[in-house]
PDB file of C-alpha atoms in Angstrom:
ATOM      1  CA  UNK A   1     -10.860  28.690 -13.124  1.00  0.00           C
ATOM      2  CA  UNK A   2     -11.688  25.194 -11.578  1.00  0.00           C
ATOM      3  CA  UNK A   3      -9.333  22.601 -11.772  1.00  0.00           C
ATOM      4  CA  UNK A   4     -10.556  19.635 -13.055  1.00  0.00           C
ATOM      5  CA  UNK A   5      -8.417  16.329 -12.666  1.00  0.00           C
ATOM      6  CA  UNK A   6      -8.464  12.339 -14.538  1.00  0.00           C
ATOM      7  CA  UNK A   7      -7.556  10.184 -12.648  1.00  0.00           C
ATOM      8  CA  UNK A   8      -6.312   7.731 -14.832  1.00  0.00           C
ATOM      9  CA  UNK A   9      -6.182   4.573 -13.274  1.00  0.00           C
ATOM     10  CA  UNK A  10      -7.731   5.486  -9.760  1.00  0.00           C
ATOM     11  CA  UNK A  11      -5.964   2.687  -7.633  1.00  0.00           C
ATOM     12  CA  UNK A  12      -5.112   3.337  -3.990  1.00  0.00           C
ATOM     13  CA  UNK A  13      -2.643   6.735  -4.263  1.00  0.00           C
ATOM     14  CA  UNK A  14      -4.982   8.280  -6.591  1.00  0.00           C
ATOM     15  CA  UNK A  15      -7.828   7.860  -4.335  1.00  0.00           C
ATOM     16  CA  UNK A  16      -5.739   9.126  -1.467  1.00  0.00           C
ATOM     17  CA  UNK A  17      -4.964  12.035  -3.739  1.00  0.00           C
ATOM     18  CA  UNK A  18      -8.586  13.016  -4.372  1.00  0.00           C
ATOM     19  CA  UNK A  19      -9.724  12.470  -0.735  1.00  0.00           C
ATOM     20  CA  UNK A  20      -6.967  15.678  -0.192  1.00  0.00           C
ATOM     21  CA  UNK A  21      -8.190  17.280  -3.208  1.00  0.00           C
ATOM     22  CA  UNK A  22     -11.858  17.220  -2.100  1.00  0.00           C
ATOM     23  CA  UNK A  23     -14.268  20.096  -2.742  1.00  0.00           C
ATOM     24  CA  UNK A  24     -11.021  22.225  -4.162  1.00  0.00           C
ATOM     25  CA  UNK A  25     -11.753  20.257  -7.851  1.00  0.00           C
ATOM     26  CA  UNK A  26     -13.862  18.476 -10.059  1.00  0.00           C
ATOM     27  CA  UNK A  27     -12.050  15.188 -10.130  1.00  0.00           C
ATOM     28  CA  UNK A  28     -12.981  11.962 -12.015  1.00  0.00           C
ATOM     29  CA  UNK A  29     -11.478   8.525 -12.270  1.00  0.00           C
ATOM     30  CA  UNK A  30     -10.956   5.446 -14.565  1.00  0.00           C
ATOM     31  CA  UNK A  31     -11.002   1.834 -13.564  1.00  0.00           C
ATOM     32  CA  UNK A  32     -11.053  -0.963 -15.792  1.00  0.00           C
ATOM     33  CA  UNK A  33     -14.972  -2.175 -15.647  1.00  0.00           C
ATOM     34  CA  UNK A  34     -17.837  -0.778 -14.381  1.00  0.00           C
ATOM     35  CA  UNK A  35     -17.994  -2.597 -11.206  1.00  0.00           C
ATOM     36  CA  UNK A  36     -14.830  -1.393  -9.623  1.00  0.00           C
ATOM     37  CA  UNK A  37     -15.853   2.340 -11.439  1.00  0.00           C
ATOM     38  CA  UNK A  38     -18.856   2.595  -8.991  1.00  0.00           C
ATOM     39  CA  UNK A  39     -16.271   2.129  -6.080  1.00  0.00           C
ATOM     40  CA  UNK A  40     -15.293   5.310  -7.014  1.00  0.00           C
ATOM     41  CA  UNK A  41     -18.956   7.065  -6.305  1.00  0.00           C
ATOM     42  CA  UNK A  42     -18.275   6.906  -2.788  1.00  0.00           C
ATOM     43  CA  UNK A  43     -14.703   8.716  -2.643  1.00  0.00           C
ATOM     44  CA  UNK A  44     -16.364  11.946  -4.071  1.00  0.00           C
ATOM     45  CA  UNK A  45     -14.300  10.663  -7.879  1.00  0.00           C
ATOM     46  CA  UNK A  46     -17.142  10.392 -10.945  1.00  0.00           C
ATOM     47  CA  UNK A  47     -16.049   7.287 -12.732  1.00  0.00           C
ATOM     48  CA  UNK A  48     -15.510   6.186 -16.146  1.00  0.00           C
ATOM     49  CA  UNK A  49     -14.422   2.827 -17.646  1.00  0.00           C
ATOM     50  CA  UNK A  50     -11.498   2.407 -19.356  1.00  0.00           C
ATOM     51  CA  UNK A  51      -9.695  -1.094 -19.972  1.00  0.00           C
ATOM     52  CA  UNK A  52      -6.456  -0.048 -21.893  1.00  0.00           C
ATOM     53  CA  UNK A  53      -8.086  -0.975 -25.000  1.00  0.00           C
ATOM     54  CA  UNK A  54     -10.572   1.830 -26.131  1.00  0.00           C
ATOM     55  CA  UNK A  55     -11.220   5.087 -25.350  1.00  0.00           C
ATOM     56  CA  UNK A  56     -15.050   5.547 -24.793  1.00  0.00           C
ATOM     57  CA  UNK A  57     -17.309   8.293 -25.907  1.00  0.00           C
ATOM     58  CA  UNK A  58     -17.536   9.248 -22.142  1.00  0.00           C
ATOM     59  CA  UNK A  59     -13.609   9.127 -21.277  1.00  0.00           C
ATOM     60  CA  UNK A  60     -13.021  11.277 -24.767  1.00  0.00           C
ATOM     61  CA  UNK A  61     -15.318  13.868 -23.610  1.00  0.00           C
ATOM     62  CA  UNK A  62     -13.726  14.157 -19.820  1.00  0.00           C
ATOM     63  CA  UNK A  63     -10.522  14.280 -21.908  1.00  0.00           C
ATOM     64  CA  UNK A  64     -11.251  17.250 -23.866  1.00  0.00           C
ATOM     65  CA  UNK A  65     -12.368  18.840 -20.684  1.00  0.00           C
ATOM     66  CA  UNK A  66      -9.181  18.212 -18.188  1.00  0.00           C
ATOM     67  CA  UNK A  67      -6.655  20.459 -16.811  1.00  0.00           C
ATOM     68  CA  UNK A  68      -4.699  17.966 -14.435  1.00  0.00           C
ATOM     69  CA  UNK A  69      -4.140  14.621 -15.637  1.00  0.00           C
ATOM     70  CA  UNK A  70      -2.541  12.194 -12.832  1.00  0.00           C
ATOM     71  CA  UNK A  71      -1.171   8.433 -14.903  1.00  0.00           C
ATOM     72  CA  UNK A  72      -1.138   5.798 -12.554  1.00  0.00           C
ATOM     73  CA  UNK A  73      -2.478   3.086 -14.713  1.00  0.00           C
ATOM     74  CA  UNK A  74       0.684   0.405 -14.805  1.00  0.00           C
ATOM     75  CA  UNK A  75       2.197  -0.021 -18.857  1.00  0.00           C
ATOM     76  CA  UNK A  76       1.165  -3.520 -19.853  1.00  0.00           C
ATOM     77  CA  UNK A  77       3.791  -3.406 -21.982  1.00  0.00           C
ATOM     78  CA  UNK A  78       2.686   0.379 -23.331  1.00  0.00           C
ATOM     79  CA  UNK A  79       1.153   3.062 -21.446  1.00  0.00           C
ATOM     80  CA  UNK A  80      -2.491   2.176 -21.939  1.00  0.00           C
ATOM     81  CA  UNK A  81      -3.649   5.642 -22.634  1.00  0.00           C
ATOM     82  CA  UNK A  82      -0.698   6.824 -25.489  1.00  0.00           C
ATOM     83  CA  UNK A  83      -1.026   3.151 -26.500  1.00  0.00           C
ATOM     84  CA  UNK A  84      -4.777   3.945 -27.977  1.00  0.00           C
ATOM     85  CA  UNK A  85      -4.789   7.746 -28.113  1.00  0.00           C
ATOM     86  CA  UNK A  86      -5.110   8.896 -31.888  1.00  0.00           C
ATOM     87  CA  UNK A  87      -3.103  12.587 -32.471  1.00  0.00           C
ATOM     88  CA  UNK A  88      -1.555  14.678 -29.943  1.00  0.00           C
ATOM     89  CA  UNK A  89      -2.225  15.488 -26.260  1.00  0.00           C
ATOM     90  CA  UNK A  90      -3.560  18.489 -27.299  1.00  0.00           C
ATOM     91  CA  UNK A  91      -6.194  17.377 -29.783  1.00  0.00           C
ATOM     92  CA  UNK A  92      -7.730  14.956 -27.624  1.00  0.00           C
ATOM     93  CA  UNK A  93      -7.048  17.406 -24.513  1.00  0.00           C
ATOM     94  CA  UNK A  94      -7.369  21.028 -25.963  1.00  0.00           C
ATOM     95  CA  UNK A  95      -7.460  22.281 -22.130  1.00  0.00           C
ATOM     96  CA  UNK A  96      -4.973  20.186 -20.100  1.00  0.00           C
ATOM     97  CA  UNK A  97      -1.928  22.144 -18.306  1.00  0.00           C
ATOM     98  CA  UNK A  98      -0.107  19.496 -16.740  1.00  0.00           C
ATOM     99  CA  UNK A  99       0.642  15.534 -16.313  1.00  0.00           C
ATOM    100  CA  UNK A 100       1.207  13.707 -13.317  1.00  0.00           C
ATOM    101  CA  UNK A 101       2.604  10.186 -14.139  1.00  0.00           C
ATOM    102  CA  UNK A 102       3.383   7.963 -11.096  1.00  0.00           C
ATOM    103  CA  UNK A 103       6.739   6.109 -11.834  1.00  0.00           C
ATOM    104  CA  UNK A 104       8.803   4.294  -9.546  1.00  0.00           C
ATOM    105  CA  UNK A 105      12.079   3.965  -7.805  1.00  0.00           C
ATOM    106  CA  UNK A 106      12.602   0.926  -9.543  1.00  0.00           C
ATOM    107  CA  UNK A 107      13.601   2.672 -12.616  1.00  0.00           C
ATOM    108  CA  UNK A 108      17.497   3.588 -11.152  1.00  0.00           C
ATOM    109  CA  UNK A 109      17.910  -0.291 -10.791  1.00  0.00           C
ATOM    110  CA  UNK A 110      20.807  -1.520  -8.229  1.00  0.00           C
ATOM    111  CA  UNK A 111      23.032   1.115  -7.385  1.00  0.00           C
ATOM    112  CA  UNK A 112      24.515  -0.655  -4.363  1.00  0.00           C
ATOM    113  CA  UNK A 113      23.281   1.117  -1.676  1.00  0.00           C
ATOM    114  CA  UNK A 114      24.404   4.624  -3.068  1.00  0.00           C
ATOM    115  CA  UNK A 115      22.255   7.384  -2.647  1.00  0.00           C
ATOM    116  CA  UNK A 116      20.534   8.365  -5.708  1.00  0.00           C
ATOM    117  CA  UNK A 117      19.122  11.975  -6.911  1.00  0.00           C
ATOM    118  CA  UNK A 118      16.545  12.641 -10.201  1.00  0.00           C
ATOM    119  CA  UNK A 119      20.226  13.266 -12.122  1.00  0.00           C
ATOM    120  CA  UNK A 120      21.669   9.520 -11.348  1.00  0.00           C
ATOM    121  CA  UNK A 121      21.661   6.594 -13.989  1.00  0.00           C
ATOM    122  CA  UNK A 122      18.444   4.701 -14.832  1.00  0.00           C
ATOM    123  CA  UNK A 123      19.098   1.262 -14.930  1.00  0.00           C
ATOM    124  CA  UNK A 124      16.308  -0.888 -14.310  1.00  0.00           C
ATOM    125  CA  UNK A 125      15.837  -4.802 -14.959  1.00  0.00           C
ATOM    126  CA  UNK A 126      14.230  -5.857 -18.013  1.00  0.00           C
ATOM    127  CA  UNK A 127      11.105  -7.441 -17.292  1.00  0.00           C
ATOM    128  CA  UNK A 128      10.920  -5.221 -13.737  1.00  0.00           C
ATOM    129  CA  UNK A 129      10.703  -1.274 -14.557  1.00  0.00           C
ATOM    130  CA  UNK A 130      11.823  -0.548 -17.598  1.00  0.00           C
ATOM    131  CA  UNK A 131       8.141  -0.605 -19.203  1.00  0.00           C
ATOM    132  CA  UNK A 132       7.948   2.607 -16.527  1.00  0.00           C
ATOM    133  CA  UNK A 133      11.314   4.064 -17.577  1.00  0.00           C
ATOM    134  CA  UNK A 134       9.703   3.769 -21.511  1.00  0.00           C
ATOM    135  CA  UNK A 135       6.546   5.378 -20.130  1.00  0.00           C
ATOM    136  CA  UNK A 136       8.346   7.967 -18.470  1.00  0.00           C
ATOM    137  CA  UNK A 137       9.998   9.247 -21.622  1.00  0.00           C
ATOM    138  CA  UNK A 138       6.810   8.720 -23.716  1.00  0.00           C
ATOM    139  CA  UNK A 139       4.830  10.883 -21.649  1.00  0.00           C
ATOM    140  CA  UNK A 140       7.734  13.558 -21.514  1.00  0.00           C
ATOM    141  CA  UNK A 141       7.956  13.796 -25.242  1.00  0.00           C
ATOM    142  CA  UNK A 142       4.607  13.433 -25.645  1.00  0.00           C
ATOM    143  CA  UNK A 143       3.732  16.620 -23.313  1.00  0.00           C
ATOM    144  CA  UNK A 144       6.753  18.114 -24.315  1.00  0.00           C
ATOM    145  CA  UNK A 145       5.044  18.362 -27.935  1.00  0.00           C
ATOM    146  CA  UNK A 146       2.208  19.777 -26.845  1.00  0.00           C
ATOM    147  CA  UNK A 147       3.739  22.304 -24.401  1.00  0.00           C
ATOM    148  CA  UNK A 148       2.232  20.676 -21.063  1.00  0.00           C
ATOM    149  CA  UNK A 149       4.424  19.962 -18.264  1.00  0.00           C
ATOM    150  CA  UNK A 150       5.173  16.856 -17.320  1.00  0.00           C
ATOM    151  CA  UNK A 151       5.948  15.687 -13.699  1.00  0.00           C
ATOM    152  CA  UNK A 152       7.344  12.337 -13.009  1.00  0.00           C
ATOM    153  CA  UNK A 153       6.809  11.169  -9.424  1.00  0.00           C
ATOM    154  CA  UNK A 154       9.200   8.387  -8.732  1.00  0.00           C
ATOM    155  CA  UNK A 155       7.735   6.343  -5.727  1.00  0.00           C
ATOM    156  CA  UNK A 156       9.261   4.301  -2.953  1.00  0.00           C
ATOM    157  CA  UNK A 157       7.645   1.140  -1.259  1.00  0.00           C
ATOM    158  CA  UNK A 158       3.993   2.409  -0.722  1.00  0.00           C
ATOM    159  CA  UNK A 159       2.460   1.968   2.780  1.00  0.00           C
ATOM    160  CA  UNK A 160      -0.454   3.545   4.485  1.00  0.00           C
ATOM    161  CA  UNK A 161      -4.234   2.548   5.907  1.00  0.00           C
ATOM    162  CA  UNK A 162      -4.652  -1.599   4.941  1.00  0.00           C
ATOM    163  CA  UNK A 163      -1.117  -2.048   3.722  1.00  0.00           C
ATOM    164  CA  UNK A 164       1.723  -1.604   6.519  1.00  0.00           C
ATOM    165  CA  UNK A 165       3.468  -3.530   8.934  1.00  0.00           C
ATOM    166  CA  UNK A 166       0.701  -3.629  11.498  1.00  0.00           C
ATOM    167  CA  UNK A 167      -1.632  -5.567   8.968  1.00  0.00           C
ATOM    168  CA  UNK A 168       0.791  -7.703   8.229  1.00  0.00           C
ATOM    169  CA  UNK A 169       1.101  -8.939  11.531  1.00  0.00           C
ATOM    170  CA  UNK A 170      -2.565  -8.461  12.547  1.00  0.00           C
ATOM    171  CA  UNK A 171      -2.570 -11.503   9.650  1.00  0.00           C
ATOM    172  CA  UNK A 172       0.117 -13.170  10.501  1.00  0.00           C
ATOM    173  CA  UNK A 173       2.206 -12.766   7.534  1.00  0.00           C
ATOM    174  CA  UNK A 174       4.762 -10.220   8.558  1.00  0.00           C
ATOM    175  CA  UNK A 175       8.534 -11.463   7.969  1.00  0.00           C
ATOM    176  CA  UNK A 176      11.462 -10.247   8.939  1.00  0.00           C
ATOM    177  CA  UNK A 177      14.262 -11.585   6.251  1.00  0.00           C
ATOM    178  CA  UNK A 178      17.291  -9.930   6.786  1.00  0.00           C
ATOM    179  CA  UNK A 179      19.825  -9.636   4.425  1.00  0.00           C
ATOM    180  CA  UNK A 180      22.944  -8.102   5.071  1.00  0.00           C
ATOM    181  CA  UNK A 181      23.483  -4.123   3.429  1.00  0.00           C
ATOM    182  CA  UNK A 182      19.937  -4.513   2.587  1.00  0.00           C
ATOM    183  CA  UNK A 183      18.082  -1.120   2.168  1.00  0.00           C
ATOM    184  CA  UNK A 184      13.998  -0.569   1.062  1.00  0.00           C
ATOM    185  CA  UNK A 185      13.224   3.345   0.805  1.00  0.00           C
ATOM    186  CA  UNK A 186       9.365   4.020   1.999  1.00  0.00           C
ATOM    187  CA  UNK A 187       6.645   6.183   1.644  1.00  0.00           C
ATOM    188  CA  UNK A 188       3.499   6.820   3.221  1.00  0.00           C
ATOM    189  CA  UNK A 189       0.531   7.416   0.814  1.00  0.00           C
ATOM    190  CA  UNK A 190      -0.233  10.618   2.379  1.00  0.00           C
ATOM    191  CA  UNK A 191       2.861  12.098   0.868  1.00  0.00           C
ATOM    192  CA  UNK A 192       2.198  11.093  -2.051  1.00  0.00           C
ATOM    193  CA  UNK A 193      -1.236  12.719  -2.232  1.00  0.00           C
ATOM    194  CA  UNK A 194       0.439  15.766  -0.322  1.00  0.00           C
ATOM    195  CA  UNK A 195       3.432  15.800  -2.793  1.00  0.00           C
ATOM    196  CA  UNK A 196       1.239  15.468  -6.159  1.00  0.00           C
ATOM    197  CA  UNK A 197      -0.937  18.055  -4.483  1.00  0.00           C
ATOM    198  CA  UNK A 198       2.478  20.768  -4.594  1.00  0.00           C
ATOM    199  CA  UNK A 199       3.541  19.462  -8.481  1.00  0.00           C
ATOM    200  CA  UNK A 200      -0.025  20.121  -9.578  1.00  0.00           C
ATOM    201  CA  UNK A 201      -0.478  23.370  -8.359  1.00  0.00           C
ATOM    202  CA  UNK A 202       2.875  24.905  -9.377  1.00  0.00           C
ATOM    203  CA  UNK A 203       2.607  22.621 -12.314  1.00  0.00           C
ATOM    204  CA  UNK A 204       6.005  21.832 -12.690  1.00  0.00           C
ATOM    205  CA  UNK A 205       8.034  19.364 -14.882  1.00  0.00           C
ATOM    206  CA  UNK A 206      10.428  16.847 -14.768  1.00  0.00           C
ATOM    207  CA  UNK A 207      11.502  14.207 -12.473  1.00  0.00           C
ATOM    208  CA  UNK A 208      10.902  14.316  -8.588  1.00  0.00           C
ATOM    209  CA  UNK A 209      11.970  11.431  -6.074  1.00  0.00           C
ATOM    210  CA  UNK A 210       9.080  11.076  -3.536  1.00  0.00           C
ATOM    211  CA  UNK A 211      10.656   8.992  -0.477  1.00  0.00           C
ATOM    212  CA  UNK A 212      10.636  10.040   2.792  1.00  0.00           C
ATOM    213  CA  UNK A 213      14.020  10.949   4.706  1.00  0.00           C
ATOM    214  CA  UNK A 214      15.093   6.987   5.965  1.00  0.00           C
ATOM    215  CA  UNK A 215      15.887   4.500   3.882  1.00  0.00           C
ATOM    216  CA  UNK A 216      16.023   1.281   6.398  1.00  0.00           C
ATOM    217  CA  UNK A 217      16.591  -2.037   6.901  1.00  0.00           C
ATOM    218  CA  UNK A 218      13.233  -4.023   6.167  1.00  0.00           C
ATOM    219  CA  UNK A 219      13.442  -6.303   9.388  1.00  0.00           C
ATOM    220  CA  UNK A 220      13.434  -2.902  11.607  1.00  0.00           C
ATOM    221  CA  UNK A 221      10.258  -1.730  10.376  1.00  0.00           C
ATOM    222  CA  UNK A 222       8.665  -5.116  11.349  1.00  0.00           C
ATOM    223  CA  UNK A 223      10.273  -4.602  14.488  1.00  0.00           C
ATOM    224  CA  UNK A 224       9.190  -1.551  15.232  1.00  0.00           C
ATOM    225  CA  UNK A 225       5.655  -2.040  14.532  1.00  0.00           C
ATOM    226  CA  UNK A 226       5.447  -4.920  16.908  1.00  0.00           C
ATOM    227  CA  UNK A 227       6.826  -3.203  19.481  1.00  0.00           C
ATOM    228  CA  UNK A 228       4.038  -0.540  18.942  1.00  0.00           C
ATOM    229  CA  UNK A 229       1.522  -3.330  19.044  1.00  0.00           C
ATOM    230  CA  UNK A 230       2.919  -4.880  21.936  1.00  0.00           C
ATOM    231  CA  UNK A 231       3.150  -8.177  19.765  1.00  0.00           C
ATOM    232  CA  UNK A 232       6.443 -10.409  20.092  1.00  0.00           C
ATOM    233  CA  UNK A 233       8.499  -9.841  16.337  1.00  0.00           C
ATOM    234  CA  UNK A 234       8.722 -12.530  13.843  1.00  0.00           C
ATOM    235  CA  UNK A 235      11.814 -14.530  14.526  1.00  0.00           C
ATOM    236  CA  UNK A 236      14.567 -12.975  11.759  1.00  0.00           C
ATOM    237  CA  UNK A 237      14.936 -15.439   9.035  1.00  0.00           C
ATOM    238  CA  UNK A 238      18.719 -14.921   6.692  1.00  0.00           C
ATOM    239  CA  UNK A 239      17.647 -14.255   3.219  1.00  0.00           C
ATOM    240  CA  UNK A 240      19.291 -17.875   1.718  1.00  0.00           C
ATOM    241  CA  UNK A 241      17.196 -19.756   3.623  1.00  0.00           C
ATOM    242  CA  UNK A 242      14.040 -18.021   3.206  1.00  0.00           C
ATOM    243  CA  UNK A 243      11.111 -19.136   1.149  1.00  0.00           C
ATOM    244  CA  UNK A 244      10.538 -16.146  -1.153  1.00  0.00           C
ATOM    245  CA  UNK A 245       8.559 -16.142  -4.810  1.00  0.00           C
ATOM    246  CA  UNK A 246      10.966 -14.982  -7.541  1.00  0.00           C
ATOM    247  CA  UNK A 247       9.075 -11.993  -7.473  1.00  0.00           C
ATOM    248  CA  UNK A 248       9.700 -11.372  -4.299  1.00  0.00           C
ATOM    249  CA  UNK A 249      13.449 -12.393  -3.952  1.00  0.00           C
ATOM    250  CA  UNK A 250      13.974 -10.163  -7.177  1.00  0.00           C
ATOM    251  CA  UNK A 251      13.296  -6.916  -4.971  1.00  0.00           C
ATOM    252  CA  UNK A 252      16.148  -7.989  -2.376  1.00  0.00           C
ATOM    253  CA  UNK A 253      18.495  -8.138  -5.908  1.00  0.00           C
ATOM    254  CA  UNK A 254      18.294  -4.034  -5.473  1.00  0.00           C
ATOM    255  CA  UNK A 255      19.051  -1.462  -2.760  1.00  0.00           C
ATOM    256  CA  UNK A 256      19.571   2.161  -3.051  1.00  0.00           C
ATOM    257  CA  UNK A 257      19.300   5.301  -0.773  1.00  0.00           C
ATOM    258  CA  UNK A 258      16.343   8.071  -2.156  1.00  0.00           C
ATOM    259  CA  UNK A 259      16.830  10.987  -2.114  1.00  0.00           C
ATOM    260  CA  UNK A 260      14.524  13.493  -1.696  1.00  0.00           C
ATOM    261  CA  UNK A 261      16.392  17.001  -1.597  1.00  0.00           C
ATOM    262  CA  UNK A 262      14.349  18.122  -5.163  1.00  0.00           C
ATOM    263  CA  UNK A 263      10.900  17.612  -3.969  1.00  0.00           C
ATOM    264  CA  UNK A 264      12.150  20.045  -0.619  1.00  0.00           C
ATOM    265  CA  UNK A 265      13.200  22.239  -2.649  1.00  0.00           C
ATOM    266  CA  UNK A 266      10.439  22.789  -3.921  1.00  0.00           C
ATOM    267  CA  UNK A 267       8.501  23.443  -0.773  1.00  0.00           C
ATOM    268  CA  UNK A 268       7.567  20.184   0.006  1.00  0.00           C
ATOM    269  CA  UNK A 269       7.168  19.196   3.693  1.00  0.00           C
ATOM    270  CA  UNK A 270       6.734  15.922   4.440  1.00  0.00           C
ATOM    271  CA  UNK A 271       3.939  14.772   7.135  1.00  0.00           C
ATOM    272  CA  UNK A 272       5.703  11.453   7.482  1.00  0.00           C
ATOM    273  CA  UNK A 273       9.545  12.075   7.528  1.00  0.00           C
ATOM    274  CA  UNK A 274      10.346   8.391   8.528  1.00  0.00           C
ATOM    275  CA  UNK A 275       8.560   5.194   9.001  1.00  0.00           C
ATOM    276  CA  UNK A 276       8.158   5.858  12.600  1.00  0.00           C
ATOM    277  CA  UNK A 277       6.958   8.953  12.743  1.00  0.00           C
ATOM    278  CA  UNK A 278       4.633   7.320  10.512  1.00  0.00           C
ATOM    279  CA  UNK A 279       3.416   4.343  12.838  1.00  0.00           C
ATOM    280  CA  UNK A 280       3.206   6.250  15.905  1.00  0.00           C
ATOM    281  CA  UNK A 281       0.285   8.814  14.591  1.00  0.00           C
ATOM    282  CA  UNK A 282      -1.329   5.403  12.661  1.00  0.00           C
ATOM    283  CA  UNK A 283      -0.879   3.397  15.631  1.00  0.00           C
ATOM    284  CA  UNK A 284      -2.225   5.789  18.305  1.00  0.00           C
ATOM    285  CA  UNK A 285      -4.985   7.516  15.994  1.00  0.00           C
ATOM    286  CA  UNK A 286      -5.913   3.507  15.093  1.00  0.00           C
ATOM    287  CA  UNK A 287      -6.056   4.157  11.200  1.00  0.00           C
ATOM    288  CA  UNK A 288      -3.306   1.713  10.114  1.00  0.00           C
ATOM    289  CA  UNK A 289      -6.891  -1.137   8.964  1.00  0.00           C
TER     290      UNK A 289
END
């Protein structure tokens, strides 16, 4: 039996997803309005519209159709598709098998630098992640009471073709604010098509970590790039003096080690281990725009 996938909410991973999934599936995808739906045309994804608000004729029939439904559509402040879905998951999707919702790391909060596993404490900031922790568990009970599996990949920092280091200082905007003890956690966006790729097809449930295997300093990425590029390194700046949006300044409130060992297990083999393993193939294969 064909797969057949919804993309709900087909934003840059997604699309990465179905560029790996091509001519192995019928796969179609939602954006919010029609103009940014016929983007989709091009990726090999039919599009639908759907703004959070309504489900359309259109996107009821592709539900009743699914098998694989991948949630990547942010919670603004519910999930947009539980928010406005009347009944259960399997009265509007009599066929579906399994959910793929796209979390974050965010949800385990500050745990000092500790390394944290799918069994350590969620403790995200209000106002940050918790809308995806409360996602999280609706989609879990929600699948859970229709007996579909429900797979929770918890993403690092996303980076890939457009959005990495070397774009950053192709435009002049790279920084490198060091902070001392400070740790991001990474991954490239071909692991997470690869990685949703393995959940889907052994359909399995629960909570999987999808970082690569180095959480580092954010200044040595920057670094490292440059050197690749054969560009001079922003000058560091210390974090108290730097000019930072709230936003911003609120991710250097967190740090926390990844860790990966469930989605191994599993049989998962990462292309991109670490960020330079990473920058080398983008850097000499020139796909990093």
């Amino acid at each position: 039996m064909t797969k057949r996938f919804l993309l709900l909410g087909a934003g840059y991973s997604a699309r990465a997803f179905a560029a790996r999934l091509k001519g192995r599936a019928d796969i179609e995808g939602t954006r919010r309005n029609a103009e940014k739906a016929s983007l989709l045309e091009a990726t090999g994804i039919t599009p639908l519209v759907f703004d959070g608000t309504a489900i359309s004729p259109e996107l009821a029939d592709a539900l009743r159709c699914i098998t694989h439904l991948v949630v990547s559509a942010a919670p603004s402040p519910k999930d947009p598709l539980l928010g406005v879905l009347r009944g259960s998951l399997k009265d509007a999707m009599p066929a579906l098998r399994w959910v793929g919702y796209l979390s974050t790391v965010g949800v385990y909060g500050n745990h000092d630098g500790a390394w944290v596993t799918e069994e350590s404490a969620c403790l995200p900031r209000p106002g940050r992640s918790d809308g995806r922790l409360a996602a999280e568990q609706a989609w879990t009970a929600a699948g859970h009471e229709a007996g579909v599996p429900v797979a929770l990949l918890r993403l690092s920092g996303i980076y890939g073709p457009g959005r990495n280091a070397f774009a950053n200082l192709a435009a002049g905007t790279a920084r490198r604010i060091v902070k001392p003890g400070q740790i991001f956690n990474r991954i490239h966006v071909a692991d997470i098509a690869g990685a949703l790729d393995l959940l889907a097809e052994q359909e399995l449930d629960g909570p999987f970590n999808v970082s690569d295997d180095e959480p580092s300093p954010p200044q040595d990425v920057v670094a490292y790039a440059a050197g690749l590029m054969g560009v001079e390194p922003p000058p560091e700046i210390a974090f108290d003096e730097a000019e930072m949006t709230p936003m911003a300044r609120s991710f250097y409130g967190e740090t926390k080690r990844i860790a990966n060992a469930k989605l191994k297990a599993a049989g998962y083999v990462f292309q991109y281990p670490n960020y330079r393993t990473a920058f080398e193939t983008m850097w000499r294969e020139g796909n990093w725009r």
